[in-house]
Coordinates of C-alpha atoms in Angstrom, one line a residue:
X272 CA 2.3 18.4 -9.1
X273 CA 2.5 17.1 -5.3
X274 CA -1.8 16.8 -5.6
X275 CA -1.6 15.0 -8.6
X276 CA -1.6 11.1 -8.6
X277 CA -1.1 8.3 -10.8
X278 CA -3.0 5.3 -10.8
X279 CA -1.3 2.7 -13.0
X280 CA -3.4 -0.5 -13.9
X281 CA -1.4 -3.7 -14.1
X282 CA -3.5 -6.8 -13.3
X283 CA -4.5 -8.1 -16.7
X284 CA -2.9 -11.0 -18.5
X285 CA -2.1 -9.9 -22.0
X286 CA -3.5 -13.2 -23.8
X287 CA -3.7 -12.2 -27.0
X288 CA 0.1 -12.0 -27.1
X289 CA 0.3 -15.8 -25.6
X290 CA 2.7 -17.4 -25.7
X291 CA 4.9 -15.0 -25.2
X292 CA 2.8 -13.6 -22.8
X293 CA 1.7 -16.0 -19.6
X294 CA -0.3 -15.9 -16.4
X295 CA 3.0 -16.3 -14.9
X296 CA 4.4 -13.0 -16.6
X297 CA 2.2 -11.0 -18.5
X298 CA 3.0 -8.6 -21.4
X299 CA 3.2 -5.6 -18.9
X300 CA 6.1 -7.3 -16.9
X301 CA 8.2 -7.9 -20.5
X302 CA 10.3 -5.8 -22.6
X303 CA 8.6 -7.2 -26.1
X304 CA 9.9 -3.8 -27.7
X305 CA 13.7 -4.8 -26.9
X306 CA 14.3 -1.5 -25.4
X307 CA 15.7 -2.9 -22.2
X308 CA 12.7 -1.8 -20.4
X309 CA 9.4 -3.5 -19.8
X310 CA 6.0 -1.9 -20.6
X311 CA 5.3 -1.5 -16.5
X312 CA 8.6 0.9 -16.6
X313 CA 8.4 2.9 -19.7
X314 CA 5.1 3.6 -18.1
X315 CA 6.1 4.8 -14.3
X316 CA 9.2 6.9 -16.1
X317 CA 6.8 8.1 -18.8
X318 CA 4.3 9.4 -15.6
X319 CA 7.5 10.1 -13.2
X320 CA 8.2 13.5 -15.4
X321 CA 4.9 14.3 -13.8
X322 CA 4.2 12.9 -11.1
X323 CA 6.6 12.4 -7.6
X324 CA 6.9 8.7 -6.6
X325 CA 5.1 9.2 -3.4
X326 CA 2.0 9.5 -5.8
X327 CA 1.7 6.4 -7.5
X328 CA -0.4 3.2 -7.0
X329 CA 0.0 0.2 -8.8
X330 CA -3.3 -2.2 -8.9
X331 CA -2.0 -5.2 -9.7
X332 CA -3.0 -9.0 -9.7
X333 CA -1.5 -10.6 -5.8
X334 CA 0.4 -12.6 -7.6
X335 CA 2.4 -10.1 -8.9
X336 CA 3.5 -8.2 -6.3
X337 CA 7.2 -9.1 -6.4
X338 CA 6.9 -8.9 -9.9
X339 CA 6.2 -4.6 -9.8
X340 CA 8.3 -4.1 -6.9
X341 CA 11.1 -5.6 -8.6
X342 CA 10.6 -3.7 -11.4
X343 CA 9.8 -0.2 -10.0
X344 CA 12.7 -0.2 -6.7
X345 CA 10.9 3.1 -6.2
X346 CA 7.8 2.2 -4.9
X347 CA 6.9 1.2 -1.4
X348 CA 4.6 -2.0 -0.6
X349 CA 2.0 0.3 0.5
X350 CA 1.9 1.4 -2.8
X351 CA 1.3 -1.8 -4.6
X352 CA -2.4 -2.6 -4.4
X353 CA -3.1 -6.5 -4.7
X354 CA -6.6 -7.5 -6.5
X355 CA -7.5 -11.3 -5.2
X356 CA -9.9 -11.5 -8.2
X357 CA -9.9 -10.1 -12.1
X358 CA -12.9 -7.9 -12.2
X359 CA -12.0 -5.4 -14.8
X360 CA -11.1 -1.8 -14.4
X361 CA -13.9 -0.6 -12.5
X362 CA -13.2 -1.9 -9.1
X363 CA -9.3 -1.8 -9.4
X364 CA -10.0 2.4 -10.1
X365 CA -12.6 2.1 -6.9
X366 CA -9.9 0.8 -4.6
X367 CA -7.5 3.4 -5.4
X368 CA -9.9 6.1 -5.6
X369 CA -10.5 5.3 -1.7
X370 CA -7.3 5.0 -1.1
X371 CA -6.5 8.1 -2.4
X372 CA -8.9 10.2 -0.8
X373 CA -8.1 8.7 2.6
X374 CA -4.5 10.5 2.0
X375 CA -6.1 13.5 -0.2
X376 CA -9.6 14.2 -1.2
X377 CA -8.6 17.2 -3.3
X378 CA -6.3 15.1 -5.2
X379 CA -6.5 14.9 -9.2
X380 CA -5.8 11.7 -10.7
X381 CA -4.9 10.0 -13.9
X382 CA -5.5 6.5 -14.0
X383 CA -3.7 4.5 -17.2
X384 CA -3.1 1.2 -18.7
X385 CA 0.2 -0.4 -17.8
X386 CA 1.5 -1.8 -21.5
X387 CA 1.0 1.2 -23.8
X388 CA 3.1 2.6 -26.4
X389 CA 4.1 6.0 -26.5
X390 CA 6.5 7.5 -29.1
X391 CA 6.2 11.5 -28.4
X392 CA 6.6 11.5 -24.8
X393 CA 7.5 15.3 -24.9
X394 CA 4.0 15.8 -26.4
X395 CA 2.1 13.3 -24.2
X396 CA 3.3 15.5 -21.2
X397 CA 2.1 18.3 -22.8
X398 CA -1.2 17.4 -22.8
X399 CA -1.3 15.7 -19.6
X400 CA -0.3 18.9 -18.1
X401 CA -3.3 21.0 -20.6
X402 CA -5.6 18.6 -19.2
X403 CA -4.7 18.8 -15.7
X404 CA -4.8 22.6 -16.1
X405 CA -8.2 21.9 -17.5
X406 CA -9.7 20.4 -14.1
X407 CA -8.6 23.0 -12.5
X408 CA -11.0 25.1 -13.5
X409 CA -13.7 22.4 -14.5
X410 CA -14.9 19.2 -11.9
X411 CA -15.1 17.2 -14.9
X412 CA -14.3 13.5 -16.7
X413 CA -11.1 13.9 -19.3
X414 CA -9.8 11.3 -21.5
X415 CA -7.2 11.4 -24.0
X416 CA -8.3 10.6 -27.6
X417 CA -6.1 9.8 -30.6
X418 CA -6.5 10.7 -34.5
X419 CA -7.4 7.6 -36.1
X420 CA -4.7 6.7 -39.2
X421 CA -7.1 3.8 -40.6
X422 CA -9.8 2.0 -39.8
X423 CA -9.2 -0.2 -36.7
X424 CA -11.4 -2.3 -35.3
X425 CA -9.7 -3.5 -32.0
X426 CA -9.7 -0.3 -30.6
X427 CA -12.8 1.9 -28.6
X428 CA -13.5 4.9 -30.8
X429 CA -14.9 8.7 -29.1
X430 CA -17.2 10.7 -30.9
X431 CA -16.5 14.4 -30.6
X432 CA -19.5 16.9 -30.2
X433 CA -18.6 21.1 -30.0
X434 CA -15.1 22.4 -29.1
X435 CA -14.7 23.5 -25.8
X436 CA -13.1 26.9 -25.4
X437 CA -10.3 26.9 -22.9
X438 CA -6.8 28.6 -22.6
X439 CA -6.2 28.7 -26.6
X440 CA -6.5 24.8 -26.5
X441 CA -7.9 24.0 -30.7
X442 CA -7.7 19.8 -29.2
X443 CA -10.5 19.8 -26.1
X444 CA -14.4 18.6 -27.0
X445 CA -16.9 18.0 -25.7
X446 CA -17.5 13.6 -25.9
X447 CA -20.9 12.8 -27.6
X448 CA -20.6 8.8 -27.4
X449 CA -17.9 5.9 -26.7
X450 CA -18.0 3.0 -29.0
X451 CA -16.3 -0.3 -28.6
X452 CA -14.5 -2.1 -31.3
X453 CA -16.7 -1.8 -34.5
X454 CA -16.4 -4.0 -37.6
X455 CA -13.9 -2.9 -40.3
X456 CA -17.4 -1.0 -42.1
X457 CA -18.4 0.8 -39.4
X458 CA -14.7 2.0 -38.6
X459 CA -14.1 3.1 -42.0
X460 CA -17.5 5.2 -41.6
X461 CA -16.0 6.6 -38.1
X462 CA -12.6 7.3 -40.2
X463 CA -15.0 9.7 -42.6
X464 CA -16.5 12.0 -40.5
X465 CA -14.2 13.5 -38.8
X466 CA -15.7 13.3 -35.5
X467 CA -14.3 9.8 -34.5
X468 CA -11.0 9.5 -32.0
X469 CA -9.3 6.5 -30.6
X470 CA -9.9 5.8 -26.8
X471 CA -6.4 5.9 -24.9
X472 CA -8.2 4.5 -22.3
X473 CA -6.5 7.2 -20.2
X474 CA -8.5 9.0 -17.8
X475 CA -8.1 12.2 -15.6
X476 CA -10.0 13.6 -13.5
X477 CA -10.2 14.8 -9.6
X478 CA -11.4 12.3 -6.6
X479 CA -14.7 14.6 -5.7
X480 CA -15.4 14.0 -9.6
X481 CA -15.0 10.2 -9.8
X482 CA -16.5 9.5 -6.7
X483 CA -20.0 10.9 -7.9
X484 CA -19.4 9.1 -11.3
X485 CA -19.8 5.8 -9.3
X486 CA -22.2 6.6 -6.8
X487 CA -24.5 7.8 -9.9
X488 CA -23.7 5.1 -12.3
X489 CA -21.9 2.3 -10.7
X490 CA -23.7 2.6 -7.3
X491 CA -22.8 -0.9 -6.2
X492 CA -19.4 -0.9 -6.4
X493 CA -19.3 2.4 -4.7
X494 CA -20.9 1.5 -1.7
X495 CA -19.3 -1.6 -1.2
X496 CA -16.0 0.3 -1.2
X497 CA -17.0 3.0 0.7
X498 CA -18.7 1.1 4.0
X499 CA -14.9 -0.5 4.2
X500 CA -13.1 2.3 3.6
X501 CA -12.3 2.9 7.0
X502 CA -10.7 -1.1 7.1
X503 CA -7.7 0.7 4.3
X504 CA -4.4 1.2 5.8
X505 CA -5.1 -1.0 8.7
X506 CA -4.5 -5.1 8.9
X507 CA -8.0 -5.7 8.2
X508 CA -7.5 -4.3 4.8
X509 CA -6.5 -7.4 2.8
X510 CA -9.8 -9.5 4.4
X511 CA -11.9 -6.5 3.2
X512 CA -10.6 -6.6 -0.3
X513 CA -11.2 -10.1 -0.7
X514 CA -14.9 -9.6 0.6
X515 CA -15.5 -6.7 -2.0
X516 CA -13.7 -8.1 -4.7
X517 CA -16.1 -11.1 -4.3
X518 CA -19.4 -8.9 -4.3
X519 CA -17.7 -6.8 -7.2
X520 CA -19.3 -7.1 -10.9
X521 CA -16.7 -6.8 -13.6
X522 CA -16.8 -3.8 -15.8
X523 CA -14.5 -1.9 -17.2
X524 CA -14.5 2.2 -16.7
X525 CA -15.5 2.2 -20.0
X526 CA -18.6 0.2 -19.9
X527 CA -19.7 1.3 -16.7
X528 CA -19.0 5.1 -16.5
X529 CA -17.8 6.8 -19.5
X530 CA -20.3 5.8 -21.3
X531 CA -23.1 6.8 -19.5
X532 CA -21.7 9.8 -18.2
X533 CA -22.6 13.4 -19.6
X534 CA -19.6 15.3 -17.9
X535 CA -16.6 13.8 -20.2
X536 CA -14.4 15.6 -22.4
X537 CA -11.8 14.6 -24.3
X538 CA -8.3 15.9 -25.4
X539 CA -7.4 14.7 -29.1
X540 CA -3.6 14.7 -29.9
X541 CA -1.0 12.5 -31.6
X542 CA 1.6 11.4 -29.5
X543 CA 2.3 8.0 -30.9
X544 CA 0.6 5.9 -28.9
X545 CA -0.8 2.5 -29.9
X546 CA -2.3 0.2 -27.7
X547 CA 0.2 -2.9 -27.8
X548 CA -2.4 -5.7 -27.1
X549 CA -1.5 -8.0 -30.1
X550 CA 0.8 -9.3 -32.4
X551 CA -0.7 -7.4 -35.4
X552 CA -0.1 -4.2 -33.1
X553 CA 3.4 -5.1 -32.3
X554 CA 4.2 -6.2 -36.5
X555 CA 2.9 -2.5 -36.9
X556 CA 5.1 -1.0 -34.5
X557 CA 8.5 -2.2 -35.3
X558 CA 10.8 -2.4 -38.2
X559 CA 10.7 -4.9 -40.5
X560 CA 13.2 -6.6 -43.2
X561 CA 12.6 -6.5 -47.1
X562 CA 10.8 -9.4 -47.1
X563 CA 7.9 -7.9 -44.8
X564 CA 8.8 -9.9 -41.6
X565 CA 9.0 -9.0 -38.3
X566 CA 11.9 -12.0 -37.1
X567 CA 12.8 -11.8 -33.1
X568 CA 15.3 -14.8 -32.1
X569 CA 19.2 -15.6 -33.0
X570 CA 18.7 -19.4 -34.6
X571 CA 16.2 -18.7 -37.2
X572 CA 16.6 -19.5 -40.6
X573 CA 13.6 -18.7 -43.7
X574 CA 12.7 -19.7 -46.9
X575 CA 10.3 -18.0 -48.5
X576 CA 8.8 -16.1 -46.4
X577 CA 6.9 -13.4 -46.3
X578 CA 4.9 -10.5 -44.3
X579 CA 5.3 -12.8 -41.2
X580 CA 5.8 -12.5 -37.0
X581 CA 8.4 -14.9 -36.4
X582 CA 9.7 -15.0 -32.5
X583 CA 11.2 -18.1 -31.3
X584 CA 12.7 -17.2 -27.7
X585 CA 16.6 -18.6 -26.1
X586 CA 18.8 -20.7 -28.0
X587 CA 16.1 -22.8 -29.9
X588 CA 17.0 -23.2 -33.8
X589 CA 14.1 -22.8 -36.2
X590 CA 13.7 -23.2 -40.5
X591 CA 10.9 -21.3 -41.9
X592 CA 9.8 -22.2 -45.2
X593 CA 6.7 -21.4 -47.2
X594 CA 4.5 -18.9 -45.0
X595 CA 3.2 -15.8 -46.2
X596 CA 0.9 -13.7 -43.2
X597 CA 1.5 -15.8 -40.7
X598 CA 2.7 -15.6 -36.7
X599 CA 4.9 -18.1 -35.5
X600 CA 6.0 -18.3 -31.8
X601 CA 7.9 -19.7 -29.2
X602 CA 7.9 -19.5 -25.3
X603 CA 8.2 -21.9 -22.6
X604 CA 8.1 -24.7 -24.7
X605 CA 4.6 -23.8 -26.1
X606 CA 4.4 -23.3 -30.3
X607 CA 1.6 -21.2 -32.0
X608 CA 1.5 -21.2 -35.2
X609 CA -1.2 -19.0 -36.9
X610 CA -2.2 -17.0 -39.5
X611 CA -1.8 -13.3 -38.6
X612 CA -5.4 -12.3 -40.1
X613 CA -7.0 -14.8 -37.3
X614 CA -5.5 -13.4 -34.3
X615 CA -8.5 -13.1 -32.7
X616 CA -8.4 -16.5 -32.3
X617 CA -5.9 -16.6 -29.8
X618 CA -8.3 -15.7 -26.9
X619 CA -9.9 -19.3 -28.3
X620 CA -6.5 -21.1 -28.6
X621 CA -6.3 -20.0 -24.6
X622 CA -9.5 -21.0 -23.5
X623 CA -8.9 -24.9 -25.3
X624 CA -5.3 -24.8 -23.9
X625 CA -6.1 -25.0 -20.6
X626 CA -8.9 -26.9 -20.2
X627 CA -7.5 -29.4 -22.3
X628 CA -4.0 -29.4 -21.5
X629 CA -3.9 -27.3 -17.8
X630 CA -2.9 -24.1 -16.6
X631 CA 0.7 -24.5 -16.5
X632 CA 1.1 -24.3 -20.5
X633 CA -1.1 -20.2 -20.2

């Protein structure tokens, strides 16, 4: 697999899990499952069976440089890419892409979110390696789709079109649309056809591939990127980051070339994955006691309560009475207290936090 790289992104700031999660230290950076390993390492071991450490970049926020080379010993600096500015996934898969193909333009590469879960790693290789095998043969877009178990609505959804007939595979289509997050209606409708997957928001595919994909649909980007890309792997690198960054829109890969492009395919599979981005996700994903609530923290004490997220962090004591469906947490002397149903308010409670009270409390 020594042509085969990993692009891990790392740079976003997980707040819909605030407080736990901060600008400081985001979600990818924390072990919130209590496995003794954060999200950023699960995810370079999960890829390592793979993939040789040579091959990995990490796109990541400046300031969190330390923060990933801490984490992941194996890497070298050079392999830490440092964004100056957020602007989605787009340009953070652009600078790698160029980096890449300065080192190897035949490379393939699989470019994944930092802070997913995966339960079936076994099977997750599996189809890593059928997909690989896959653009081997085909210079085409691959994503990795997941069989909806109910109707979710914070979650992209792929529409399958005809099977694609390739080494025995019964899991690789041909992608008719991506949709983004529909209401709970619309989901259950997706649920009932059949032909509706969940985006991993994992994508494969080889440098020659993804380099047309953005000169044909993201043309901007690409050429702002690629009358630097001479400036990569010399000192002048950093200075022309920050100028592209800056003349950079942000979209997402999603937005700005998956969905337009008529090359993508997709392989569905179960491999227990779930998209960890919220509190609802996380109540989902671990056990609970009889009384339906998810309790993280060694001073708590409740009252009837019931179906609730309770996670107060250190040595702080807390008594719990009354609350049925609600999250309550603690971190860095910030409490939320909220009903589990309005989660999507959190973005909101963000926002308000720091323009009324500062940064330093996000």
């Amino acid at each position: 697999m020594n042509n085969t790289y990993c692009v891990i992104m790392a740079g976003g700031l997980g707040s819909r899990f605030w407080p736990l999660s901060r600008t400081a230290k985001p979600k990818q950076f924390m072990d919130i499952l209590g496995t003794g390993r954060t999200f950023m390492q699960q995810t370079y071991e999960r890829f390592s069976r793979l993939i040789p450490k040579e091959n990995f970049l990490v796109v990541t926020n400046v300031r969190y440089r330390d923060l990933v080379l801490e984490q992941i010993p194996e890497l070298g600096e050079e392999q830490v890419l440092l964004e100056p500015l957020r602007r989605n996934t787009a340009p953070c898969l652009a600078y790698a892409l160029h980096k890449i193909r300065l080192k190897n333009p035949e490379a393939k590469i699989i470019v994944t979110p930092s802070d997913h879960l995966i339960l079936k790693e076994e099977e997750f290789v599996s189809q890593l390696k059928n997909g690989l095998a896959f653009l081997d043969v085909k210079e085409r877009l691959l994503t990795l789709g997941i069989k909806p178990s109910r109707p979710e609505t914070r979650y992209g959804y792929i529409q399958v079109k005809k099977k694609k007939e390739f080494n025995d595979l019964d899991n690789l289509y041909k992608v008719k649309t991506f949709t983004e997050k529909p209401d709970v209606e619309m989901a259950k409708i997706f649920i009932e056809t059949g032909e509706f997957y969940w985006n991993s928001g994992i994508f494969i595919s080889s440098v020659g591939c993804f380099m047309k994909a953005f000169d044909e649909h993201l043309p901007e980007i690409s050429q702002t990127f690629l009358k630097g890309e001479h400036l990569l792997d010399t000192p002048n690198e950093e200075a022309f980051i920050k100028k592209a960054y800056s003349e950079c829109q942000a979209i997402s890969i999603d937005y700005g070339i998956m969905e337009k492009a008529t090359n993508v395919y997709v392989l569905t599979a179960d491999f227990g994955w779930s998209d960890l981005g919220t509190w609802g996700s996380l109540y989902e994903n671990k056990a609970k006691d009889e009384a339906g609530n998810l309790i993280e923290g060694d001073n708590i004490l409740t009252y009837d309560v019931r179906n609730c997220i309770v996670n107060i962090s250190g040595e702080k004591a807390a008594v719990i009475q009354g609350l049925d469906g609600y999250i309550v947490a603690e971190s860095n002397e910030t409490l939320m207290i909220c009903r589990l149903e309005d989660e999507d308010q959190i973005k909101k409670f963000v926002t308000d936090v720091r323009i009324k009270k500062g940064d330093s409390l996000v």
